[in-house]
Coordinates of C-alpha atoms in Angstrom, one line a residue:
Chain A
M462 CA 9.7 -0.5 -12.4
A463 CA 9.1 -4.2 -13.0
A464 CA 5.3 -5.4 -12.8
L465 CA 4.0 -5.8 -9.3
P466 CA 4.5 -9.5 -8.3
K467 CA 1.4 -11.4 -7.7
R468 CA 2.4 -12.0 -4.2
I469 CA 2.3 -8.3 -3.3
I470 CA -1.1 -8.0 -5.0
K471 CA -2.4 -10.8 -2.9
E472 CA -1.0 -9.6 0.3
T473 CA -2.4 -6.2 -0.4
E474 CA -5.8 -7.5 -1.2
R475 CA -5.8 -9.7 2.0
L476 CA -4.7 -6.8 4.3
A477 CA -7.7 -4.8 2.9
K478 CA -10.2 -7.7 3.1
E479 CA -9.1 -9.3 6.4
P480 CA -7.3 -6.6 8.3
V481 CA -5.3 -7.6 11.3
P482 CA -7.0 -6.0 14.5
G483 CA -5.2 -2.9 15.5
I484 CA -3.0 -2.8 12.2
S485 CA -3.8 -1.1 9.0
A486 CA -1.5 -1.0 5.9
V487 CA -2.6 1.1 2.9
P488 CA -0.4 1.1 -0.3
H489 CA 0.2 4.5 -2.0
E490 CA -1.8 4.9 -5.2
D491 CA 1.3 6.0 -7.2
N492 CA 3.6 3.3 -5.6
L493 CA 2.1 0.1 -4.8
R494 CA 5.3 -1.0 -3.0
Y495 CA 5.0 1.9 -0.4
F496 CA 2.6 1.5 2.4
D497 CA 1.2 3.8 5.0
V498 CA 1.0 1.7 8.2
S499 CA -0.6 2.5 11.6
I500 CA -0.4 0.3 14.6
H501 CA -2.3 0.7 17.7
G502 CA -0.3 0.5 20.9
P503 CA -1.0 -2.9 22.5
Q504 CA -3.3 -3.1 25.5
T505 CA -1.7 -2.9 28.9
S506 CA 1.6 -1.5 27.5
P507 CA 3.0 2.0 27.9
Y508 CA 2.0 2.7 24.2
E509 CA -1.7 2.0 24.7
G510 CA -2.1 5.7 25.5
R511 CA -4.9 5.2 27.9
D512 CA -5.3 4.8 31.5
G513 CA -6.1 1.2 32.8
T514 CA -9.2 2.3 34.4
V515 CA -11.1 2.9 31.2
K516 CA -13.1 -0.2 30.2
H517 CA -11.7 -1.6 26.8
T518 CA -15.3 -2.8 26.0
H519 CA -16.5 0.8 25.6
V520 CA -13.7 1.5 23.1
H521 CA -14.6 -1.5 21.0
L522 CA -18.2 -0.6 20.8
S523 CA -17.6 2.9 19.6
N524 CA -15.2 1.4 17.0
V525 CA -12.9 4.4 17.2
H526 CA -9.5 3.7 18.7
V527 CA -8.8 6.5 21.3
G528 CA -5.4 5.4 22.5
G529 CA -2.0 5.7 20.9
I530 CA -1.7 5.2 17.1
F531 CA 1.8 4.9 15.7
K532 CA 2.4 5.7 12.1
L533 CA 5.0 3.8 10.2
E534 CA 6.2 3.7 6.5
L535 CA 6.8 0.3 4.8
F536 CA 8.7 -0.3 1.6
L537 CA 8.8 -3.5 -0.3
P538 CA 12.2 -3.6 -2.2
D539 CA 12.3 -5.1 -5.7
D540 CA 13.5 -8.5 -4.5
Y541 CA 10.9 -8.8 -1.9
P542 CA 10.0 -11.4 -0.6
M543 CA 13.7 -12.6 -1.0
T544 CA 14.7 -9.4 1.1
P545 CA 12.9 -8.0 4.1
P546 CA 10.6 -5.0 3.7
K547 CA 12.0 -1.6 5.0
I548 CA 10.1 -0.4 7.8
R549 CA 10.5 2.8 9.9
F550 CA 8.4 4.5 12.6
L551 CA 7.2 8.0 11.7
T552 CA 5.7 8.7 15.1
K553 CA 8.2 9.6 17.9
I554 CA 8.3 6.7 20.3
Y555 CA 10.2 6.1 23.6
H556 CA 11.4 2.5 23.2
P557 CA 14.7 0.8 23.8
N558 CA 14.6 -1.0 20.4
I559 CA 13.6 2.0 18.3
D560 CA 15.9 4.9 17.8
K561 CA 15.4 8.6 17.2
L562 CA 14.9 8.1 13.4
G563 CA 12.3 5.5 14.0
R564 CA 14.6 2.6 12.9
I565 CA 13.6 -0.7 14.4
C566 CA 15.8 -3.3 15.9
L567 CA 14.1 -6.6 15.1
D568 CA 15.8 -9.9 14.2
V569 CA 13.1 -10.8 11.5
L570 CA 13.6 -7.4 9.8
K571 CA 17.3 -8.4 9.4
S572 CA 19.2 -11.6 9.7
N573 CA 16.2 -13.7 10.6
W574 CA 14.1 -12.6 7.6
S575 CA 12.4 -15.5 5.8
P576 CA 10.5 -15.3 2.4
A577 CA 7.7 -17.1 4.1
L578 CA 7.0 -14.1 6.4
Q579 CA 4.6 -11.5 5.1
I580 CA 3.7 -7.8 5.7
R581 CA 1.0 -9.0 8.2
T582 CA 3.3 -11.1 10.3
I583 CA 6.0 -8.5 10.3
L584 CA 3.5 -5.8 11.5
L585 CA 2.3 -8.3 14.2
S586 CA 5.9 -8.7 15.3
I587 CA 6.4 -5.0 15.6
Q588 CA 3.1 -4.7 17.6
A589 CA 4.5 -7.3 19.9
L590 CA 7.8 -5.6 20.3
L591 CA 5.8 -2.6 21.7
G592 CA 4.2 -5.0 24.2
A593 CA 7.6 -6.5 25.2
P594 CA 10.5 -4.0 24.8
N595 CA 13.9 -5.7 25.0
P596 CA 16.5 -3.5 26.7
D597 CA 19.2 -6.3 26.4
D598 CA 19.2 -5.7 22.6
P599 CA 19.1 -2.0 22.4
L600 CA 19.0 0.4 19.4
A601 CA 18.6 3.5 21.6
P602 CA 21.3 3.1 24.4
D603 CA 20.2 5.9 26.5
V604 CA 16.5 4.6 26.6
A605 CA 17.6 1.0 27.2
K606 CA 19.8 2.3 30.2
R607 CA 17.1 4.0 31.8
W608 CA 14.7 1.2 31.1
K609 CA 17.1 -1.1 33.1
E610 CA 17.8 1.4 35.9
D611 CA 14.6 3.1 36.4
Q612 CA 12.0 1.0 34.6
E613 CA 9.0 2.9 36.2
G614 CA 10.4 6.3 35.2
A615 CA 11.1 5.0 31.6
I616 CA 7.6 3.6 31.4
A617 CA 6.2 7.0 32.5
T618 CA 8.2 8.8 29.8
A619 CA 6.9 6.2 27.2
K620 CA 3.3 7.0 28.4
E621 CA 4.0 10.7 28.2
W622 CA 5.6 10.5 24.7
T623 CA 2.5 8.4 23.6
R624 CA 0.1 11.0 24.8
T625 CA 2.0 13.8 23.1
H626 CA 3.1 12.3 19.8
A627 CA 0.7 9.3 19.2
M628 CA -2.6 10.7 20.2
T629 CA -3.2 13.7 17.9
Chain B
M80 CA 0.3 -33.2 -30.4
P81 CA -2.2 -34.3 -32.9
P82 CA -1.0 -35.3 -36.3
A83 CA -1.0 -32.8 -39.2
G84 CA -4.5 -32.5 -40.7
H85 CA -6.3 -33.9 -37.7
R86 CA -9.1 -31.5 -36.7
P87 CA -9.4 -31.3 -32.9
L88 CA -12.9 -32.1 -31.7
D89 CA -13.4 -28.9 -29.9
P90 CA -16.9 -27.3 -30.1
S91 CA -15.5 -23.8 -29.6
L92 CA -13.6 -23.9 -32.9
P93 CA -15.5 -22.3 -35.8
P94 CA -17.2 -24.8 -38.1
S95 CA -15.4 -25.4 -41.4
T96 CA -18.4 -24.1 -43.4
E97 CA -17.5 -20.6 -42.3
V98 CA -14.5 -20.8 -44.5
D99 CA -16.7 -20.3 -47.6
N100 CA -19.0 -17.8 -46.0
D101 CA -20.1 -15.1 -48.3
D102 CA -20.2 -12.4 -45.7
R103 CA -16.6 -11.9 -46.3
A104 CA -17.0 -10.8 -49.8
P105 CA -17.8 -7.1 -49.4
Y106 CA -14.6 -6.7 -47.5
T107 CA -12.2 -8.3 -50.0
P108 CA -10.2 -5.7 -51.9
G109 CA -11.1 -6.6 -55.4
S110 CA -13.8 -8.6 -56.8
S111 CA -11.7 -10.2 -59.4
S112 CA -9.0 -11.1 -56.7
S113 CA -11.5 -12.4 -54.3
L114 CA -12.1 -15.6 -56.0
S115 CA -8.5 -16.4 -56.6
S116 CA -7.6 -15.4 -53.1
S117 CA -10.3 -17.5 -51.4
S118 CA -9.4 -20.5 -53.4
L119 CA -5.8 -19.8 -52.5
Y120 CA -6.7 -19.8 -48.9
K121 CA -8.8 -22.8 -49.2
H122 CA -5.6 -24.7 -50.5
L123 CA -3.5 -23.2 -47.8
R124 CA -5.9 -23.7 -44.8
T125 CA -6.4 -27.4 -45.6
P126 CA -3.0 -28.7 -44.3
S127 CA -3.8 -28.1 -40.6
T128 CA -5.0 -25.1 -38.3
S129 CA -2.2 -26.4 -35.9
S130 CA 0.4 -25.2 -38.0
L131 CA -0.6 -21.6 -37.0
N132 CA -0.3 -22.4 -33.3
I133 CA 2.1 -20.3 -31.3
R134 CA 3.6 -21.6 -27.9
H135 CA 1.8 -20.2 -25.2
P136 CA 3.5 -20.6 -21.8
V137 CA 0.7 -20.0 -19.3
D138 CA 1.9 -18.2 -16.2
L139 CA 0.3 -20.4 -13.6
R140 CA 0.9 -17.6 -11.0
A141 CA -1.0 -14.9 -13.0
I142 CA -4.1 -17.0 -13.7
T143 CA -7.4 -16.7 -11.6
Y144 CA -8.5 -19.8 -9.8
D145 CA -12.1 -20.7 -9.2
G146 CA -13.0 -20.4 -5.5
A147 CA -10.6 -20.2 -2.6
V148 CA -7.5 -22.6 -3.0
D149 CA -6.7 -24.8 0.0
E150 CA -4.1 -23.1 2.1
N151 CA -2.0 -26.3 2.0
L152 CA -1.6 -26.1 -1.7
V153 CA -0.4 -22.5 -1.6
C154 CA 3.4 -21.8 -1.8
P155 CA 4.4 -20.0 1.4
I156 CA 6.8 -17.7 -0.7
C157 CA 4.9 -16.7 -3.7
R158 CA 1.5 -17.1 -2.0
C159 CA 0.1 -18.7 -5.1
P160 CA -1.1 -22.3 -5.7
L161 CA 2.2 -24.4 -6.1
V162 CA 3.9 -24.5 -9.5
D163 CA 6.2 -27.5 -9.8
P164 CA 6.1 -28.4 -6.0
V165 CA 9.2 -29.8 -4.3
L166 CA 9.5 -31.3 -0.9
T167 CA 12.5 -30.2 1.5
E168 CA 14.2 -32.5 4.0
C169 CA 12.4 -30.7 6.7
D170 CA 9.0 -31.7 5.2
H171 CA 7.9 -28.5 3.7
I172 CA 6.6 -27.8 0.2
F173 CA 7.5 -24.9 -2.0
C174 CA 7.5 -24.1 -5.8
R175 CA 10.8 -25.2 -7.3
A176 CA 11.6 -21.8 -8.5
C177 CA 10.7 -20.1 -5.1
I178 CA 12.9 -22.3 -3.0
T179 CA 15.8 -22.2 -5.5
D180 CA 15.5 -18.4 -5.2
A181 CA 15.3 -18.4 -1.5
L182 CA 18.3 -20.8 -1.0
S183 CA 20.4 -18.6 -3.3
N184 CA 20.0 -15.9 -0.5
T185 CA 20.3 -17.9 2.6
K186 CA 20.8 -21.7 3.1
L187 CA 17.9 -22.1 5.6
C188 CA 14.3 -23.3 5.3
P189 CA 12.1 -20.4 5.0
I190 CA 9.7 -22.1 7.3
D191 CA 11.7 -23.5 10.3
R192 CA 15.1 -21.9 9.6
S193 CA 16.7 -25.4 9.6
P194 CA 19.9 -25.6 7.5
L195 CA 18.9 -26.5 3.9
D196 CA 20.7 -27.1 0.6
S197 CA 19.5 -27.4 -2.9
D198 CA 20.4 -31.1 -2.5
G199 CA 17.9 -31.5 0.2
V200 CA 15.1 -30.7 -2.1
S201 CA 13.2 -33.3 -4.1
R202 CA 10.1 -33.5 -6.2
A203 CA 6.9 -33.5 -4.3
P204 CA 4.8 -36.6 -4.0
K205 CA 2.5 -37.5 -6.9
M206 CA -0.5 -36.9 -4.8
V207 CA 0.3 -33.2 -4.4
H208 CA 0.9 -32.9 -8.2
N209 CA -2.5 -34.4 -8.9
Q210 CA -4.3 -32.2 -6.5
L211 CA -2.7 -29.1 -8.1
D212 CA -3.4 -30.4 -11.5
S213 CA -7.1 -30.7 -10.8
L214 CA -7.5 -27.3 -9.5
K215 CA -9.9 -25.4 -11.8
A216 CA -8.6 -22.2 -13.3
K217 CA -9.7 -19.6 -15.7
C218 CA -8.4 -19.4 -19.2
P219 CA -6.6 -16.0 -19.4
C220 CA -7.9 -15.5 -23.0
C221 CA -11.5 -16.8 -23.0
A222 CA -12.2 -17.0 -19.2
S223 CA -13.7 -20.3 -19.3
S224 CA -12.6 -22.8 -16.6
F225 CA -10.6 -25.8 -17.0
A226 CA -8.4 -28.1 -14.9
R227 CA -5.0 -26.3 -14.3
S228 CA -3.2 -29.2 -16.2
M229 CA -5.3 -28.7 -19.4
L230 CA -4.9 -25.0 -19.5
E231 CA -1.7 -24.8 -21.5
N232 CA -3.0 -27.3 -24.0
H233 CA -6.3 -25.4 -24.4
V234 CA -4.8 -22.1 -24.9
E235 CA -2.1 -23.5 -27.4
K236 CA -4.6 -25.5 -29.5
Y237 CA -8.2 -24.7 -28.9
C238 CA -9.0 -21.5 -27.2
P239 CA -10.8 -19.2 -29.7
E240 CA -9.6 -16.0 -28.1
A241 CA -5.9 -17.1 -28.0
N242 CA -3.5 -15.4 -30.6
V243 CA -2.2 -17.6 -33.4
K244 CA -0.1 -16.8 -36.5
C245 CA -1.9 -15.0 -39.3
P246 CA -2.8 -17.7 -42.1
G247 CA -1.2 -14.9 -44.4
I248 CA 2.3 -16.1 -43.4
Y249 CA 1.8 -19.0 -45.8
S250 CA 0.7 -16.6 -48.8
E251 CA 2.8 -14.4 -50.8
K252 CA 2.2 -11.7 -48.2
Y253 CA 4.1 -13.4 -45.5
C254 CA 2.1 -11.7 -43.0
K255 CA 3.8 -11.7 -39.6
E256 CA 0.9 -10.5 -37.6
V257 CA -1.2 -12.5 -35.1
V258 CA -4.9 -13.0 -35.0
K259 CA -7.5 -14.6 -32.6
R260 CA -8.0 -18.2 -33.4
R261 CA -11.5 -17.7 -34.2
M262 CA -10.7 -15.3 -37.1
S263 CA -7.8 -17.4 -38.3
G264 CA -10.2 -19.5 -40.7
R265 CA -10.8 -16.4 -42.9
G266 CA -7.4 -16.0 -44.4
C267 CA -5.3 -12.8 -43.8
L268 CA -7.4 -10.1 -42.5
H269 CA -4.6 -7.6 -42.2
Y270 CA -5.7 -5.1 -44.8
P271 CA -7.5 -1.8 -44.6
V272 CA -11.3 -1.5 -45.2
E273 CA -13.8 1.1 -44.7
C274 CA -16.4 0.8 -41.9
P275 CA -19.9 1.0 -43.8
D276 CA -21.2 3.1 -40.9
C277 CA -18.7 5.8 -39.9
K278 CA -16.6 5.5 -43.0
E279 CA -13.3 5.2 -40.9
T280 CA -10.6 3.0 -42.3
L281 CA -9.5 0.0 -40.3
L282 CA -7.9 -3.2 -40.6
L283 CA -10.5 -5.9 -41.4
V284 CA -9.4 -8.0 -38.3
E285 CA -10.3 -5.0 -36.1
M286 CA -13.6 -4.3 -37.9
E287 CA -15.8 -6.7 -36.1
E288 CA -14.8 -5.4 -32.7
H289 CA -15.2 -1.8 -33.9
R290 CA -18.7 -2.3 -35.3
E291 CA -19.7 -4.2 -32.2
A292 CA -18.4 -1.9 -29.5
S293 CA -16.9 1.5 -30.5
C294 CA -18.4 2.6 -33.8
N295 CA -20.5 5.7 -33.2
E296 CA -22.5 5.8 -36.4
K297 CA -23.9 2.3 -35.9
L298 CA -27.7 2.2 -35.6
K299 CA -29.0 0.5 -32.6
A300 CA -32.5 -0.3 -31.4
C301 CA -33.6 1.5 -28.3
E302 CA -34.1 -1.3 -25.7
H303 CA -37.3 0.6 -24.4
C304 CA -39.1 1.9 -27.4
G305 CA -37.5 -0.1 -30.2
V306 CA -36.7 3.0 -32.3
N307 CA -33.4 2.7 -34.2
I308 CA -30.9 5.4 -33.0
L309 CA -27.2 6.1 -33.4
R310 CA -25.1 4.5 -30.6
C311 CA -23.5 7.8 -29.8
K312 CA -27.0 9.3 -29.3
E313 CA -28.1 6.6 -26.9
S314 CA -27.8 8.4 -23.6
E315 CA -29.5 11.6 -25.3
H316 CA -32.4 9.5 -26.4
H317 CA -32.8 7.8 -23.2
E318 CA -33.4 11.4 -21.7
E319 CA -36.4 11.8 -23.9
C320 CA -37.4 8.3 -24.7
P321 CA -41.3 8.0 -24.0
D322 CA -41.0 4.3 -23.0
V323 CA -38.2 4.5 -20.3
I324 CA -39.3 3.5 -17.0
R325 CA -39.0 6.6 -14.7
P326 CA -39.6 7.0 -11.1
C327 CA -42.2 9.3 -9.7
N328 CA -41.3 12.9 -9.4
W329 CA -41.7 12.7 -5.7
A330 CA -39.5 9.7 -5.5
E331 CA -37.1 11.5 -3.2
Y332 CA -39.8 12.0 -0.7
G333 CA -40.7 8.3 -0.7
C334 CA -43.0 7.6 -3.4
Q335 CA -42.2 4.1 -4.8
H336 CA -44.2 4.3 -8.0
E337 CA -42.3 3.7 -11.4
A338 CA -43.8 4.1 -14.7
K339 CA -43.1 4.8 -18.4
R340 CA -42.2 8.5 -18.9
T341 CA -45.6 8.9 -21.0
D342 CA -47.6 7.4 -18.2
L343 CA -46.2 9.4 -15.4
H344 CA -48.7 12.1 -15.6
L345 CA -51.5 9.7 -15.0
H346 CA -49.9 8.8 -11.8
A347 CA -49.3 12.4 -10.9
D348 CA -52.9 13.0 -10.1
E349 CA -53.3 10.1 -7.8
C350 CA -49.9 10.2 -6.2
S351 CA -50.2 10.4 -2.4
F352 CA -47.2 12.8 -2.5
K353 CA -48.9 15.3 -4.8
L354 CA -49.6 17.7 -1.8
V355 CA -46.6 17.1 0.2
G356 CA -44.0 17.1 -2.7
P357 CA -44.4 20.8 -3.8
M358 CA -44.4 22.0 -0.2
A359 CA -41.2 20.0 0.6
D360 CA -39.8 21.5 -2.6
T361 CA -40.5 24.9 -1.4
L362 CA -39.2 24.2 2.1
K363 CA -36.0 22.8 0.5
K364 CA -35.4 26.0 -1.4
E365 CA -36.1 27.9 1.6
I366 CA -33.6 26.0 3.6
K367 CA -31.1 26.4 0.9
L368 CA -31.6 30.2 0.9
L369 CA -31.3 30.4 4.7
R370 CA -28.2 28.2 4.6
S371 CA -26.5 30.4 2.2
D372 CA -27.7 33.6 4.1
M373 CA -26.3 32.1 7.1
R374 CA -22.9 31.3 5.4
S375 CA -22.6 34.9 4.0
L376 CA -23.4 36.4 7.5
A377 CA -20.9 34.1 9.2
E378 CA -18.3 35.3 6.6
T379 CA -19.0 39.0 7.2
N380 CA -19.1 38.3 10.9
H381 CA -15.7 36.7 10.6
L382 CA -14.3 39.4 8.5
Q383 CA -15.6 42.1 11.0
E384 CA -14.2 40.2 13.9
R385 CA -10.9 40.3 12.1
R386 CA -11.1 44.1 11.5
I387 CA -12.0 44.6 15.2
K388 CA -9.1 42.6 16.4
F389 CA -6.9 44.7 14.1
L390 CA -8.2 48.0 15.2
E391 CA -8.0 47.0 19.0
S392 CA -4.4 46.0 18.6
A393 CA -3.7 49.3 16.7
Q394 CA -5.4 51.2 19.5
R395 CA -3.6 49.4 22.2
A396 CA -0.3 50.0 20.7
S397 CA -0.9 53.8 20.0
D398 CA -2.5 55.1 23.2
R399 CA -3.0 54.3 26.9
P400 CA -5.9 56.6 27.7
M401 CA -7.7 54.7 25.0
E402 CA -7.5 51.6 26.9
L403 CA -10.0 52.9 29.4
M404 CA -12.5 53.5 26.7
D405 CA -11.8 50.0 25.3
L406 CA -12.8 48.6 28.7
S407 CA -16.1 50.5 28.7
L408 CA -16.5 49.3 25.0
A409 CA -15.9 45.6 26.0
N410 CA -18.7 45.8 28.5
L411 CA -21.2 46.6 25.8
P412 CA -21.2 43.5 23.8
E413 CA -21.0 41.3 26.8
S414 CA -24.2 42.7 28.2
A415 CA -25.7 42.0 24.8
N416 CA -24.4 38.3 24.9
T417 CA -26.0 37.6 28.1
E418 CA -29.5 38.3 26.8
P419 CA -31.6 35.1 26.4
L420 CA -32.0 34.3 22.7
D421 CA -34.1 31.5 21.4
S422 CA -32.5 30.6 18.1
G423 CA -28.9 30.5 16.8
H424 CA -29.9 32.9 14.0
E425 CA -31.0 35.6 16.3
Y426 CA -27.9 35.1 18.4
L427 CA -25.7 35.3 15.4
L428 CA -27.5 38.5 14.2
S429 CA -27.3 40.2 17.7
L430 CA -23.7 39.3 17.8
L431 CA -23.2 40.8 14.4
E432 CA -25.0 44.0 15.3
S433 CA -23.3 44.5 18.6
Q434 CA -20.0 44.0 16.7
Q435 CA -21.1 46.3 14.0
S436 CA -21.9 49.1 16.5
R437 CA -18.7 48.4 18.3
L438 CA -16.8 48.6 14.9
S439 CA -18.4 52.1 14.2
Q440 CA -17.6 53.3 17.7
L441 CA -14.0 52.1 17.3
S442 CA -13.6 53.8 13.9
N443 CA -15.1 57.0 15.3
E444 CA -12.7 56.8 18.4
L445 CA -9.8 56.2 15.9
T446 CA -10.6 59.3 13.8
D447 CA -11.1 61.4 17.0
F448 CA -7.8 60.1 18.2
Q449 CA -6.0 60.9 14.8
G450 CA -7.4 64.5 15.0
K451 CA -6.1 64.9 18.5
N452 CA -2.8 63.6 17.5
T453 CA -2.4 66.0 14.6
M454 CA -3.5 68.9 16.8
M455 CA -0.9 67.9 19.3
L456 CA 1.7 67.7 16.7
L457 CA 0.9 71.0 15.4
N458 CA 0.9 72.6 18.8
E459 CA 4.3 71.2 19.4
T460 CA 5.8 72.0 16.1
I461 CA 4.8 75.7 15.8
P462 CA 7.0 77.0 18.7
I463 CA 9.8 74.8 17.3
K464 CA 9.4 76.5 13.9
N465 CA 9.5 79.9 15.4
E466 CA 12.5 79.0 17.3
L467 CA 14.3 77.7 14.3
S468 CA 13.6 81.0 12.3
E469 CA 14.9 83.0 15.2
L470 CA 18.0 80.9 15.4
R471 CA 18.5 81.4 11.5
S472 CA 18.3 85.2 11.8
T473 CA 20.8 85.3 14.6
Q474 CA 23.1 83.1 12.7
Q475 CA 23.0 85.5 9.8
V476 CA 23.8 88.4 12.1
T477 CA 26.8 86.5 13.4
C478 CA 27.9 85.7 9.9
M479 CA 27.8 89.3 8.9
H480 CA 30.0 90.2 12.0
V481 CA 32.5 87.5 11.3
R482 CA 32.7 88.8 7.6
W483 CA 33.1 92.3 8.6
L484 CA 35.8 91.3 11.0
M485 CA 37.6 89.3 8.5
R486 CA 37.5 92.1 5.8
F487 CA 38.8 94.4 8.6
R488 CA 41.7 92.1 9.4
M489 CA 42.6 91.7 5.7
Q490 CA 42.7 95.3 5.2
E491 CA 45.0 95.8 8.2
N492 CA 47.2 93.2 6.8
Q493 CA 47.5 94.6 3.4
R494 CA 48.2 98.1 5.0
R495 CA 51.0 96.5 7.2
F496 CA 52.7 94.5 4.1
G497 CA 53.5 97.2 1.7
G498 CA 50.3 99.3 1.6
S499 CA 49.7 98.2 -1.9
P500 CA 46.0 98.4 -2.7
G501 CA 44.5 94.9 -3.1
P502 CA 42.2 93.8 -5.8
G503 CA 39.1 93.8 -3.7
P504 CA 36.9 96.7 -2.7
S505 CA 39.3 97.5 0.1
G506 CA 40.6 100.6 -1.3
S507 CA 37.5 102.6 -0.1
P508 CA 37.3 103.9 3.5
D509 CA 36.0 101.9 6.3
G510 CA 32.4 103.4 6.3
G511 CA 31.9 103.0 2.4
G512 CA 33.4 99.5 2.5
S513 CA 31.1 98.3 5.1
S514 CA 28.1 99.9 3.3
S515 CA 29.0 98.3 -0.1
D516 CA 29.6 95.0 1.6
L517 CA 26.2 94.6 3.1
P518 CA 24.1 93.9 0.0
F519 CA 26.8 91.5 -1.1
S520 CA 26.6 89.3 1.8
R521 CA 23.0 89.4 1.9
R522 CA 22.8 88.2 -1.6
L523 CA 25.1 85.3 -1.0
S524 CA 22.6 84.4 2.0
D525 CA 23.7 81.5 4.1
S526 CA 26.3 79.8 1.7
A527 CA 29.0 82.3 1.5
P528 CA 29.7 82.9 5.1
R529 CA 29.7 79.2 5.7
D530 CA 32.4 78.9 3.0
I531 CA 34.6 81.3 4.7
I532 CA 34.2 79.6 8.0
T533 CA 35.2 76.3 6.7
K534 CA 38.1 77.8 4.8
L535 CA 39.4 79.3 8.0

């Protein structure tokens, strides 16, 4: 494999030095283009994995996130940053824009990719997608249908999946 | 580009006197040739050192910049300080190479996604270039800092650590190797010599570094006691060097005192930790011992628990009446558990004891049960065996009957069809025939009559 471009080294260094709150991305030792990512479910979303009654301040003090933590894998192709990184959810998630295999429907990961985007901005976009599901542009049609017809039920299922899959 | 023969005024360049330095003499291959070769080099070196220069394109994205670079001077694509910056129609700045690469994929500006073509890209304002040129960066060879615009010139012409062609390229040797610039003033150094310390043979060009850093046989003065020691023995020496500064023996318990190894015993008498230290040591040992004891106990406990579980399941599977006993057994440890115990050890021990007694009880039960089972089995099998032998004897009797009847029938048949005497013992009268048959049939035992039956 070709030498690691300076940009990837810089991004990795910055991710370690100034991590984005609620997001961590650590490269594999044997392949520095492959990252283990974990994203905390955004607050007040069904993926938060916590009842709204619990005070957030308490959690921040203990410095341990007790809510839903979603694992993802991220791979930077050889021609990154000219092509977008490949990202997939490893944790099961009930979301209209994420399918059973963990693939994500997000414009900036496909047609709207720009080489000026970075790993951190993309992961922030994914975290934002968790906070704002978009059933009008679905990847999992059954989830999107339920989301439109019975939003409360769908949110309840999403909360339950978060509890069972993202809180171990 | 300076004219040929011009000496650049760079202080880092080795002074010209070094050319005739005599310390080179022991390394030259032959004393007779050393004179001629040095004069040859002198002649060859004088034209210019710049003739040895190699083009060194410095990768401006790979170098280290001093301090943090202004985010506005960083290319949004390669995340490095801009190299040959260009301005787009939509007022964004990128490296020329980066934006060209990006536009070959999509004809959109990477920042605002407005349509953009390679024609819409022009050289960035002079001010941006100037700002970038004045950024301080480290030379990739000698690590000293220069303005970025001067870097390439420095590496190409002055940096003492940068590689240049070996001066030997102009001699009969036509040496194609490269050397560091600071070594280039001494002629071609690409011939093998022996290290005076370790007797290893190396190229002369590598000798300096070898003797400085890696030669194990080189003597080195100990930094504490000043005694000369072999470099490879340095760490061993430090273990026993009398002048090495060592912490007090009880440093781990909080004594801050540090002294030379030889003076430590003076401190030992007045150390405020001299009483506490040994006690703490013994306590530490005790704790360690207890820990290991506890661990082994926990292990045996675990093992026995597993055995008990196994035995319990075996019992449950085998017998129902045993379950009653099981219940009575289960009550036993429970009562033990409820006893108030002050320490974890005692609790663990009591648990262990109760489980041990339970285990022995269980194994006793199991042997009892096995005995009972074998007795029961014997009781049931003996009548069956008797019955079997009875049946066998009756079968023999019936076999005899059948045989006798068969013979009788055959004899009758023979008599009826021609009366010729058959080849068997049938010629004798009935009484004699039956009496001679009996031992025969007995000798054949079971198999003979069965054969006859199957043939019928």
